[in-house]
């Protein structure tokens, strides 16, 4: 009886296993691409798929947007699933690898840049005054900060936008969600120096937190350390007669006060936001351009740092980048171990994206720019949350008319578009590379 | 005991063999999709296997003399690359600015009648390339106007379904 049962079991169970295999096979095979995927035509293929044309930034670089329009200020959502950017003055967002985007503001909004508060909500800063941001002689122009509600929607498809903070001079994303804004405090008298305060925004439904201890000077750029404990700021202090002097200050959230860690010489300005790293505070600085000289004498900026533990007010050139390196913008990686740097090896070489390994002090090229104009504004650079790629904005350089065999909406290098640059396993460059 | 072991071995072999066979079949089908790519990359202006075919030519040297003002003349070449005559071919030329917030479009249309196989035709457009008036309602980013690129998108379509497209981008 027992042996008969065994025989019956032996006969039926292999058949059951075969049925199980038949059922599992389509699920396993579904990990790849199967014909008939409805999203195929809407998804940007990876650069390794061999479908991308030569983008002029080297292998592995993947376009994240297409078509006309001046795009900038890319920001990847906390989950890494979406990217927001400014497109001709309005804010648009899309799933990271989707071809089409949707507006989050009206098209005449005049956005400067956006930061994700949550995976749906955003804070949007109004237009920035270029002369205020880039000149040591003028203070930054404050702009209002707007809150974009996640669930709101206007008739044109854009989201519900509400004014939330006034007189904001700089804003930056908080690593675990939210944004920090520097607000200019109006002086009560003409003799009183300019000061600023920090405001933390977590979401459209949450109350903003104001840090009451003021900061001396106007904040022209700020970032938050990867551990979220402190803000690092470029601050312009009035020196009288409309002139100013730049400082690097930190703001410890636990202590609720600012500390000066470096003071730059007169006439030297800081571009963008200083970045906190375990190896010190890094920033781009150089002698302010003379507006009267125009393009004849373009300013040359370098990469400097104030090493951790030696806040002696004296910045030093960052080791590993080379003394001829011309820096434009920097952004620290989410883990704090690397610094994305847009710049040039020397004043005569093309602009590329580099990654500085802070522990080994080695600079590795992430792009191989052949004929692209890479945007160098400090806002036009962003890390993916997983630290595996950096998003930049670029377009093909044109010396004359160029004809393409495709509709304008499907072109990437013809216009300023977003590019995802992989930054893992980069080859270390030789010193001879130009 | 040995019977149980043999049964288990037999069942595992049957499972793996069946799963392997179906995975192989599935990947053969899916592999074609991957190599084709999710985004069609076919060049619409080049010859295809199935007729009819239109070939559109817009040499870059013809664009070099264009100025940002009205009354600019631009000649396009269109050719019937198929085996059958087209009773007509429509040519549309859209001149657009690169500004998506304030889109501006000037459209032009011409028709070529009776285009025989392998017959080329040249069509001349008179277009307005004058810059748009500055928009007062929007605070444009500094230097935005000086960075904009003019876009000329040309499409040729025949009633039989053949089409071709070219996009010319003019530097500021």
Coordinates of C-alpha atoms in Angstrom, one line a residue:
Chain A
X1 CA 0.0 0.0 0.0
X2 CA 2.8 2.3 1.0
X3 CA 4.8 1.5 -2.1
X4 CA 1.8 2.1 -4.3
X5 CA 1.3 5.5 -2.8
X6 CA 4.9 6.3 -3.4
X7 CA 4.6 5.2 -7.0
X8 CA 1.6 7.4 -7.5
X9 CA 3.4 10.3 -5.8
X10 CA 6.4 9.8 -7.9
X11 CA 4.3 9.9 -11.0
X12 CA 2.3 13.0 -10.2
X13 CA 4.8 15.3 -8.5
X14 CA 7.3 15.7 -11.4
X15 CA 4.2 16.7 -13.5
X16 CA 3.3 19.2 -10.8
X17 CA 6.8 20.6 -10.9
X18 CA 6.6 20.9 -14.6
X19 CA 3.4 22.8 -14.3
X20 CA 5.0 25.1 -11.7
X21 CA 7.9 25.7 -14.1
X22 CA 5.4 26.6 -16.9
X23 CA 3.7 29.1 -14.6
X24 CA 6.9 30.7 -13.4
X25 CA 8.6 31.0 -16.7
X26 CA 6.6 33.9 -18.0
X27 CA 7.2 35.7 -14.7
X28 CA 11.0 35.1 -14.9
X29 CA 11.1 36.0 -18.6
X30 CA 9.2 39.2 -17.8
X31 CA 12.3 40.6 -16.2
X32 CA 13.5 41.4 -19.7
X33 CA 11.7 43.3 -22.5
X34 CA 8.8 41.5 -24.1
X35 CA 7.1 42.6 -27.3
X36 CA 4.1 44.7 -26.8
X37 CA 5.2 46.7 -23.9
X38 CA 3.0 49.7 -24.0
X39 CA 5.6 52.0 -22.5
X40 CA 8.3 51.2 -25.0
X41 CA 7.9 54.3 -27.1
X42 CA 7.8 56.6 -24.1
X43 CA 11.0 55.4 -22.4
X44 CA 14.5 56.6 -23.0
X45 CA 16.7 53.6 -23.6
X46 CA 20.0 53.2 -21.7
X47 CA 23.1 54.5 -23.4
X48 CA 24.4 50.9 -23.6
X49 CA 21.4 49.9 -25.7
X50 CA 23.2 51.2 -28.7
X51 CA 20.3 53.3 -29.9
X52 CA 21.6 56.6 -28.8
X53 CA 23.6 58.7 -31.3
X54 CA 26.9 60.2 -30.4
X55 CA 26.0 62.8 -28.0
X56 CA 29.5 64.4 -27.8
X57 CA 30.0 63.8 -24.1
X58 CA 31.5 60.4 -24.3
X59 CA 30.3 56.8 -23.8
X60 CA 27.6 55.9 -21.4
X61 CA 26.0 59.3 -21.2
X62 CA 22.2 59.2 -21.5
X63 CA 20.0 62.0 -22.5
X64 CA 17.1 62.6 -20.1
X65 CA 15.2 65.2 -22.1
X66 CA 14.7 66.1 -25.8
X67 CA 13.5 68.9 -27.9
X68 CA 13.8 72.7 -27.9
X69 CA 13.8 74.9 -24.9
X70 CA 16.4 76.3 -22.5
X71 CA 16.6 73.7 -19.7
X72 CA 18.5 74.1 -16.5
X73 CA 18.6 73.4 -12.7
X74 CA 17.9 69.7 -12.8
X75 CA 16.9 68.1 -9.6
X76 CA 16.2 64.4 -9.0
X77 CA 13.4 63.6 -6.5
X78 CA 14.3 61.9 -3.2
X79 CA 13.2 58.5 -4.5
X80 CA 15.3 58.9 -7.6
X81 CA 12.3 58.3 -9.8
X82 CA 11.6 61.7 -11.1
X83 CA 13.5 64.8 -12.3
X84 CA 12.4 68.4 -12.2
X85 CA 14.0 71.2 -14.2
X86 CA 13.4 74.7 -15.3
X87 CA 12.4 75.0 -18.9
X88 CA 12.3 78.4 -20.4
X89 CA 11.4 79.9 -17.1
X90 CA 8.8 77.4 -15.9
X91 CA 9.2 74.2 -13.9
X92 CA 8.6 70.9 -15.5
X93 CA 8.9 67.4 -14.2
X94 CA 8.9 63.8 -15.5
X95 CA 9.7 60.3 -14.6
X96 CA 13.5 60.0 -14.9
X97 CA 13.5 58.0 -18.1
X98 CA 10.3 59.2 -19.7
X99 CA 10.5 61.2 -22.9
X100 CA 7.8 63.7 -22.1
X101 CA 7.5 66.1 -19.2
X102 CA 4.6 67.9 -17.6
X103 CA 4.6 71.5 -16.4
X104 CA 4.4 72.2 -12.6
X105 CA 3.9 76.0 -13.1
X106 CA 2.4 78.3 -15.6
X107 CA 4.6 79.0 -18.6
X108 CA 5.1 82.6 -17.6
X109 CA 6.2 81.8 -14.1
X110 CA 9.8 83.0 -14.3
X111 CA 11.4 80.3 -12.1
X112 CA 15.0 80.4 -11.1
X113 CA 15.3 76.9 -9.7
X114 CA 13.3 74.2 -7.9
X115 CA 14.0 71.9 -5.1
X116 CA 12.0 68.8 -4.2
X117 CA 10.4 68.9 -0.7
X118 CA 9.0 65.4 -1.0
X119 CA 8.6 63.1 -3.9
X120 CA 5.6 65.2 -5.1
X121 CA 5.9 68.6 -3.6
X122 CA 8.5 71.3 -4.5
X123 CA 9.8 74.6 -3.5
X124 CA 10.5 77.0 -6.4
X125 CA 12.7 80.1 -6.2
X126 CA 11.9 83.0 -8.4
X127 CA 14.4 84.3 -11.0
X128 CA 17.8 85.1 -9.8
X129 CA 19.7 88.2 -10.7
X130 CA 22.9 87.0 -12.5
X131 CA 24.8 90.1 -11.6
X132 CA 23.9 89.7 -8.0
X133 CA 24.9 86.1 -7.9
X134 CA 28.2 86.5 -9.7
X135 CA 29.5 89.8 -8.7
X136 CA 31.3 90.7 -5.5
X137 CA 30.2 94.3 -5.9
X138 CA 26.4 93.8 -5.6
X139 CA 24.2 92.0 -3.1
X140 CA 22.0 89.2 -4.3
X141 CA 18.5 90.2 -5.3
X142 CA 15.9 88.5 -3.1
X143 CA 13.1 86.5 -4.7
X144 CA 9.9 84.9 -3.4
X145 CA 9.9 81.2 -2.7
X146 CA 6.8 79.2 -3.9
X147 CA 5.4 76.0 -2.6
X148 CA 4.0 73.6 -5.2
X149 CA 1.3 71.4 -3.7
X150 CA 1.5 67.8 -4.7
X151 CA -2.2 67.2 -5.4
X152 CA -3.2 70.5 -6.9
X153 CA -3.6 71.0 -10.6
X154 CA -4.4 73.9 -12.8
X155 CA -6.4 73.8 -16.0
X156 CA -3.2 73.8 -18.1
X157 CA -1.9 70.8 -16.3
X158 CA 0.4 72.6 -14.0
X159 CA 0.3 72.3 -10.2
X160 CA -1.2 74.6 -7.6
X161 CA 1.5 77.0 -6.6
X162 CA 1.4 79.2 -3.5
X163 CA 3.8 81.9 -2.4
X164 CA 5.4 80.8 0.9
X165 CA 8.5 82.7 1.8
X166 CA 9.5 86.2 0.8
X167 CA 13.0 87.8 0.3
X168 CA 14.8 84.5 -0.3
X169 CA 18.4 84.9 -1.6
X170 CA 19.4 81.2 -1.7
X171 CA 17.9 77.8 -1.2
X172 CA 19.1 74.2 -1.1
X173 CA 17.7 70.7 -0.7
X174 CA 17.9 68.9 2.7
X175 CA 19.1 65.3 2.3
X176 CA 16.2 63.6 4.0
X177 CA 13.6 65.8 2.3
X178 CA 12.7 69.5 2.5
X179 CA 14.5 72.6 1.6
X180 CA 16.4 75.3 3.4
X181 CA 16.0 78.9 2.4
X182 CA 18.1 81.9 3.3
X183 CA 15.9 85.0 3.8
X184 CA 17.2 88.5 3.7
X185 CA 16.2 90.5 6.8
X186 CA 15.4 94.1 5.9
X187 CA 17.6 96.4 8.0
X188 CA 15.7 98.8 10.3
X189 CA 18.0 101.7 9.5
X190 CA 20.4 102.6 6.7
X191 CA 23.3 102.2 9.1
X192 CA 22.4 98.7 10.1
X193 CA 24.2 95.9 8.2
X194 CA 22.4 93.3 6.2
X195 CA 21.5 90.1 7.9
X196 CA 19.8 86.8 7.0
X197 CA 17.8 84.0 8.6
X198 CA 17.3 80.4 7.7
X199 CA 13.9 78.9 7.1
X200 CA 13.4 75.1 6.9
X201 CA 10.5 73.9 4.7
X202 CA 9.4 70.3 4.9
X203 CA 6.3 70.2 2.7
X204 CA 3.3 72.2 1.7
X205 CA 1.3 70.9 4.6
X206 CA 4.0 71.3 7.3
X207 CA 4.8 74.5 9.1
X208 CA 8.1 76.1 8.2
X209 CA 10.7 76.3 10.9
X210 CA 12.5 79.6 11.3
X211 CA 16.0 79.7 12.8
X212 CA 15.9 82.9 14.8
X213 CA 19.6 83.5 15.2
X214 CA 20.5 85.8 12.3
X215 CA 23.4 85.5 10.0
X216 CA 25.6 88.5 9.4
X217 CA 25.5 89.4 5.7
X218 CA 23.6 88.2 2.6
X219 CA 23.6 84.5 1.8
X220 CA 24.4 84.1 -1.9
X221 CA 24.6 80.3 -2.0
X222 CA 23.9 77.5 0.5
X223 CA 24.0 73.8 0.7
X224 CA 23.3 71.3 3.5
X225 CA 25.9 68.7 4.6
X226 CA 25.1 65.1 3.6
X227 CA 24.4 64.2 7.2
X228 CA 21.9 67.1 7.4
X229 CA 23.4 68.6 10.5
X230 CA 24.7 71.9 9.2
X231 CA 24.3 74.4 6.4
X232 CA 27.3 75.7 4.6
X233 CA 26.9 79.2 3.1
X234 CA 28.6 81.7 0.9
X235 CA 27.9 85.0 2.6
X236 CA 28.5 88.5 1.3
X237 CA 29.3 91.0 4.0
X238 CA 28.9 94.7 3.3
X239 CA 32.1 96.7 3.7
X240 CA 30.7 100.1 2.9
X241 CA 30.3 102.1 -0.3
X242 CA 28.3 99.3 -1.9
X243 CA 31.3 97.0 -1.8
X244 CA 31.3 93.6 -0.2
X245 CA 33.5 90.8 1.0
X246 CA 32.8 87.1 0.8
X247 CA 32.9 84.7 3.7
X248 CA 32.2 81.0 4.2
X249 CA 29.9 80.4 7.1
X250 CA 28.4 77.2 8.6
X251 CA 25.2 77.0 10.6
X252 CA 24.9 74.2 13.1
X253 CA 21.2 73.3 13.4
X254 CA 21.6 71.8 16.8
X255 CA 23.3 74.9 18.2
X256 CA 21.2 77.3 16.1
X257 CA 24.0 79.7 15.2
X258 CA 26.3 80.6 12.4
X259 CA 30.1 80.4 12.5
X260 CA 32.6 82.0 10.1
X261 CA 35.1 79.5 8.8
X262 CA 36.8 81.5 6.0
X263 CA 37.1 85.1 4.8
X264 CA 38.1 85.8 1.3
X265 CA 40.3 88.7 0.1
X266 CA 38.6 91.8 -1.1
X267 CA 37.5 91.4 -4.7
X268 CA 37.3 87.6 -4.6
X269 CA 33.8 86.1 -4.9
X270 CA 32.3 82.6 -4.3
X271 CA 30.4 81.0 -7.1
X272 CA 27.3 79.0 -6.0
X273 CA 27.1 77.2 -2.8
X274 CA 30.1 75.8 -0.8
X275 CA 29.9 72.1 -0.2
X276 CA 30.6 70.4 3.1
X277 CA 32.6 67.1 2.9
X278 CA 34.4 65.1 5.6
X279 CA 37.6 66.5 4.2
X280 CA 36.6 70.1 4.6
X281 CA 34.4 72.7 3.0
X282 CA 34.9 73.1 -0.7
X283 CA 34.0 76.0 -2.8
X284 CA 34.7 77.7 -6.2
X285 CA 36.1 81.2 -5.9
X286 CA 38.0 83.7 -8.0
X287 CA 38.5 87.4 -8.6
X288 CA 35.3 88.9 -9.6
X289 CA 35.0 89.7 -13.3
X290 CA 35.3 93.3 -14.4
X291 CA 31.9 94.1 -16.1
X292 CA 33.7 96.8 -18.1
X293 CA 36.1 94.2 -19.6
X294 CA 33.2 92.1 -21.0
X295 CA 34.4 88.8 -22.5
X296 CA 37.9 90.1 -23.1
X297 CA 39.1 89.1 -19.7
X298 CA 36.9 86.3 -18.5
X299 CA 37.3 85.6 -14.8
X300 CA 39.2 82.4 -13.8
X301 CA 37.9 80.5 -10.8
X302 CA 39.6 77.9 -8.8
X303 CA 38.6 75.2 -6.4
X304 CA 39.4 75.8 -2.8
X305 CA 38.7 74.2 0.5
X306 CA 38.9 74.9 4.2
X307 CA 40.2 71.6 5.7
X308 CA 38.1 70.1 8.5
X309 CA 39.4 71.0 11.9
X310 CA 41.5 73.9 10.7
X311 CA 39.0 76.7 10.2
X312 CA 41.8 79.3 10.2
X313 CA 39.9 81.6 7.7
X314 CA 42.6 80.7 5.1
X315 CA 41.3 78.5 2.3
X316 CA 43.8 76.4 0.3
X317 CA 43.7 75.1 -3.2
X318 CA 42.2 71.7 -3.4
X319 CA 44.9 69.0 -3.9
X320 CA 44.5 66.7 -6.8
X321 CA 42.9 68.9 -9.4
X322 CA 46.0 70.6 -10.7
X323 CA 47.0 74.2 -10.4
X324 CA 45.7 75.1 -13.9
X325 CA 42.2 73.7 -13.3
X326 CA 39.4 76.2 -13.9
X327 CA 36.4 75.3 -11.8
X328 CA 32.8 76.4 -12.5
X329 CA 30.5 74.4 -10.3
X330 CA 30.7 71.7 -7.7
X331 CA 28.3 69.4 -5.8
X332 CA 29.0 66.9 -3.1
X333 CA 27.8 63.4 -3.5
X334 CA 25.0 62.0 -1.3
X335 CA 27.5 59.9 0.7
X336 CA 29.9 62.9 1.0
X337 CA 32.9 61.0 -0.4
X338 CA 33.1 62.6 -3.8
X339 CA 32.7 66.0 -5.4
X340 CA 31.2 66.5 -8.9
X341 CA 33.1 69.3 -10.5
X342 CA 32.3 71.0 -13.8
X343 CA 35.4 72.7 -15.1
X344 CA 38.4 72.7 -17.4
X345 CA 41.8 71.1 -16.9
X346 CA 43.3 74.3 -18.1
X347 CA 41.9 77.5 -19.6
X348 CA 42.3 76.1 -23.1
X349 CA 40.7 72.7 -22.6
X350 CA 37.0 71.8 -23.0
X351 CA 34.6 71.9 -20.2
X352 CA 34.0 68.5 -18.7
X353 CA 32.4 66.8 -15.7
X354 CA 35.0 65.5 -13.3
X355 CA 34.6 63.5 -10.1
X356 CA 37.1 64.2 -7.3
X357 CA 37.6 61.3 -4.9
X358 CA 38.1 63.1 -1.6
X359 CA 39.9 60.3 0.1
X360 CA 42.5 59.6 -2.6
X361 CA 42.5 63.2 -3.9
X362 CA 42.2 61.9 -7.5
X363 CA 40.3 63.7 -10.2
X364 CA 38.6 61.5 -12.8
X365 CA 36.9 62.7 -16.0
X366 CA 33.3 61.5 -16.3
X367 CA 32.7 63.0 -19.7
X368 CA 34.8 63.3 -22.8
X369 CA 33.5 66.5 -24.3
X370 CA 34.0 66.7 -28.0
X371 CA 31.9 69.6 -29.1
X372 CA 29.3 70.4 -26.5
X373 CA 28.5 73.5 -24.5
X374 CA 28.1 72.4 -20.9
X375 CA 26.2 74.7 -18.7
X376 CA 28.5 76.0 -15.9
X377 CA 26.0 77.7 -13.6
X378 CA 26.3 76.1 -10.1
X379 CA 22.6 75.3 -10.2
X380 CA 22.9 73.2 -13.4
X381 CA 24.5 70.2 -11.6
X382 CA 22.8 67.5 -9.6
X383 CA 23.6 64.0 -8.2
X384 CA 21.2 61.1 -8.3
X385 CA 20.2 60.1 -4.8
X386 CA 22.0 56.7 -5.1
X387 CA 25.3 58.5 -6.0
X388 CA 25.7 56.5 -9.2
X389 CA 25.2 59.3 -11.7
X390 CA 25.3 63.1 -12.1
X391 CA 22.9 65.1 -14.2
X392 CA 24.2 68.1 -16.2
X393 CA 22.9 70.3 -18.9
X394 CA 24.5 70.7 -22.3
X395 CA 23.9 71.3 -26.0
X396 CA 26.0 70.8 -29.1
X397 CA 28.1 73.7 -30.1
X398 CA 27.2 75.2 -33.5
X399 CA 29.4 77.3 -35.6
X400 CA 26.8 77.5 -38.4
X401 CA 23.5 75.9 -39.4
X402 CA 23.1 72.2 -38.8
X403 CA 20.6 69.8 -40.4
X404 CA 19.2 66.7 -38.6
X405 CA 17.3 63.8 -40.0
X406 CA 14.6 63.8 -37.3
X407 CA 11.9 66.0 -35.9
X408 CA 13.0 68.8 -33.5
X409 CA 11.1 67.2 -30.6
X410 CA 13.3 64.1 -30.8
X411 CA 16.6 65.9 -30.9
X412 CA 18.8 66.1 -27.8
X413 CA 22.1 67.7 -28.6
X414 CA 20.6 70.4 -30.8
X415 CA 19.2 72.2 -27.7
X416 CA 20.0 72.5 -24.1
X417 CA 19.0 69.2 -22.6
X418 CA 19.6 67.1 -19.5
X419 CA 22.2 64.3 -19.6
X420 CA 22.8 61.5 -17.1
X421 CA 26.5 60.8 -16.7
X422 CA 27.4 57.6 -14.9
X423 CA 30.2 58.2 -12.3
X424 CA 30.9 54.8 -10.9
X425 CA 34.1 52.9 -11.9
X426 CA 35.6 55.9 -13.7
X427 CA 39.2 55.4 -15.0
X428 CA 41.8 57.4 -13.2
X429 CA 43.3 59.9 -15.6
X430 CA 47.0 60.3 -16.3
X431 CA 48.5 63.7 -15.6
X432 CA 49.2 64.3 -19.3
X433 CA 45.5 64.4 -20.2
X434 CA 44.7 67.9 -21.4
Chain B
X1 CA 14.8 6.1 0.9
X2 CA 16.5 5.7 -2.4
X3 CA 13.2 5.9 -4.1
X4 CA 12.5 9.3 -2.6
X5 CA 16.0 10.5 -3.6
X6 CA 15.5 9.3 -7.2
X7 CA 12.0 10.9 -7.3
X8 CA 13.4 14.2 -6.0
X9 CA 16.2 14.2 -8.6
X10 CA 13.8 13.4 -11.4
X11 CA 11.4 16.1 -10.4
X12 CA 14.2 18.7 -10.2
X13 CA 15.6 17.7 -13.6
X14 CA 12.1 17.9 -15.1
X15 CA 11.6 21.4 -13.6
X16 CA 14.9 22.8 -14.7
X17 CA 14.6 21.3 -18.2
X18 CA 11.2 22.8 -18.7
X19 CA 12.0 26.2 -17.2
X20 CA 15.2 26.4 -19.2
X21 CA 13.5 25.6 -22.5
X22 CA 10.8 28.2 -21.9
X23 CA 13.3 30.9 -20.8
X24 CA 15.3 30.2 -23.9
X25 CA 12.2 30.7 -26.1
X26 CA 11.2 33.8 -24.2
X27 CA 14.7 35.4 -24.5
X28 CA 14.8 34.7 -28.2
X29 CA 11.6 36.7 -28.6
X30 CA 12.6 39.4 -26.1
X31 CA 16.1 39.8 -27.5
X32 CA 14.8 41.1 -30.8
X33 CA 12.9 43.8 -28.9
X34 CA 16.0 44.9 -27.0
X35 CA 18.1 45.2 -30.1
X36 CA 15.4 47.0 -31.9
X37 CA 15.3 49.6 -29.0
X38 CA 12.3 51.1 -27.3
X39 CA 12.6 54.3 -29.4
X40 CA 12.4 54.0 -33.1
X41 CA 15.7 55.2 -34.5
X42 CA 14.9 54.7 -38.2
X43 CA 15.9 57.6 -40.3
X44 CA 12.6 58.6 -41.9
X45 CA 14.4 60.4 -44.8
X46 CA 16.3 57.3 -45.9
X47 CA 15.1 54.5 -48.2
X48 CA 13.0 51.9 -46.6
X49 CA 12.4 48.3 -47.7
X50 CA 8.8 49.0 -48.5
X51 CA 7.9 51.5 -51.2
X52 CA 6.9 54.3 -51.7
X53 CA 9.8 56.5 -50.5
X54 CA 10.4 60.2 -50.3
X55 CA 13.9 61.6 -50.1
X56 CA 14.3 65.1 -48.7
X57 CA 17.4 67.2 -49.0
X58 CA 18.3 70.3 -47.2
X59 CA 22.0 71.1 -47.7
X60 CA 23.5 73.1 -44.9
X61 CA 25.2 75.5 -47.3
X62 CA 21.8 76.8 -48.4
X63 CA 21.1 77.9 -44.8
X64 CA 24.3 79.8 -44.3
X65 CA 23.1 82.9 -46.1
X66 CA 19.8 83.2 -44.2
X67 CA 19.4 86.3 -42.2
X68 CA 17.0 87.0 -39.3
X69 CA 14.6 89.1 -41.3
X70 CA 11.6 88.6 -43.6
X71 CA 11.9 87.6 -47.2
X72 CA 14.4 84.9 -46.9
X73 CA 14.5 82.3 -49.7
X74 CA 15.2 78.7 -49.0
X75 CA 15.2 75.9 -51.6
X76 CA 14.5 72.3 -50.7
X77 CA 15.0 69.2 -52.8
X78 CA 12.5 66.3 -52.8
X79 CA 12.8 63.1 -54.7
X80 CA 10.5 60.2 -55.3
X81 CA 12.7 57.3 -54.3
X82 CA 10.0 54.7 -55.1
X83 CA 8.8 52.9 -58.1
X84 CA 5.5 54.5 -58.5
X85 CA 4.5 58.1 -59.4
X86 CA 3.2 60.3 -56.7
X87 CA 0.2 62.4 -57.8
X88 CA 1.2 65.1 -55.3
X89 CA 3.7 65.7 -52.5
X90 CA 3.0 68.2 -49.8
X91 CA 5.9 70.1 -48.3
X92 CA 5.5 72.0 -45.0
X93 CA 8.1 74.2 -43.4
X94 CA 7.6 75.4 -39.8
X95 CA 9.8 78.1 -38.5
X96 CA 9.8 78.0 -34.7
X97 CA 11.7 79.6 -31.9
X98 CA 13.4 77.5 -29.3
X99 CA 11.4 79.1 -26.5
X100 CA 8.8 76.6 -25.4
X101 CA 7.2 79.1 -22.9
X102 CA 6.4 81.6 -25.6
X103 CA 6.0 79.4 -28.7
X104 CA 6.1 81.1 -32.0
X105 CA 5.5 79.3 -35.2
X106 CA 5.4 80.5 -38.8
X107 CA 4.1 77.8 -41.2
X108 CA 4.6 77.6 -44.9
X109 CA 3.2 75.0 -47.4
X110 CA 4.0 74.1 -51.0
X111 CA 2.8 71.2 -53.2
X112 CA 4.6 69.4 -55.9
X113 CA 2.3 67.8 -58.5
X114 CA 3.1 64.6 -60.4
X115 CA 6.4 63.4 -59.0
X116 CA 7.6 60.5 -61.1
X117 CA 9.9 57.7 -59.8
X118 CA 13.4 58.8 -59.2
X119 CA 12.4 62.3 -60.2
X120 CA 13.8 65.2 -58.1
X121 CA 12.1 68.5 -57.6
X122 CA 13.2 71.7 -56.1
X123 CA 10.8 73.8 -54.1
X124 CA 11.6 77.3 -53.0
X125 CA 10.1 78.9 -49.9
X126 CA 10.0 82.5 -48.9
X127 CA 10.2 82.7 -45.2
X128 CA 10.2 85.2 -42.4
X129 CA 13.1 84.7 -40.0
X130 CA 12.7 88.0 -38.1
X131 CA 13.0 87.6 -34.4
X132 CA 9.9 87.8 -32.3
X133 CA 9.0 90.9 -30.2
X134 CA 10.1 90.5 -26.6
X135 CA 7.5 89.1 -24.4
X136 CA 6.6 91.6 -21.7
X137 CA 4.8 89.1 -19.4
X138 CA 7.7 86.9 -18.6
X139 CA 10.9 87.6 -16.9
X140 CA 13.3 85.8 -19.2
X141 CA 16.6 84.5 -17.8
X142 CA 19.5 86.7 -18.5
X143 CA 21.0 86.1 -21.9
X144 CA 18.1 83.8 -22.9
X145 CA 17.3 85.6 -26.1
X146 CA 20.9 85.7 -27.3
X147 CA 21.1 81.9 -26.8
X148 CA 18.0 80.9 -28.7
X149 CA 18.3 78.9 -31.8
X150 CA 15.9 79.1 -34.7
X151 CA 14.3 75.9 -35.8
X152 CA 13.3 75.0 -39.4
X153 CA 11.4 71.8 -39.6
X154 CA 10.5 70.5 -43.0
X155 CA 8.2 67.6 -43.8
X156 CA 7.4 66.0 -47.1
X157 CA 4.3 63.8 -47.3
X158 CA 2.7 61.9 -50.1
X159 CA -0.9 60.7 -50.0
X160 CA 0.4 57.1 -50.4
X161 CA 1.9 57.4 -46.9
X162 CA 5.5 58.2 -47.7
X163 CA 7.0 60.9 -45.6
X164 CA 10.4 62.5 -44.8
X165 CA 11.5 65.0 -42.3
X166 CA 14.5 67.3 -41.8
X167 CA 15.2 69.8 -39.0
X168 CA 17.6 72.6 -39.5
X169 CA 18.9 74.5 -36.4
X170 CA 20.3 78.0 -37.0
X171 CA 22.8 79.2 -34.5
X172 CA 22.2 82.7 -33.1

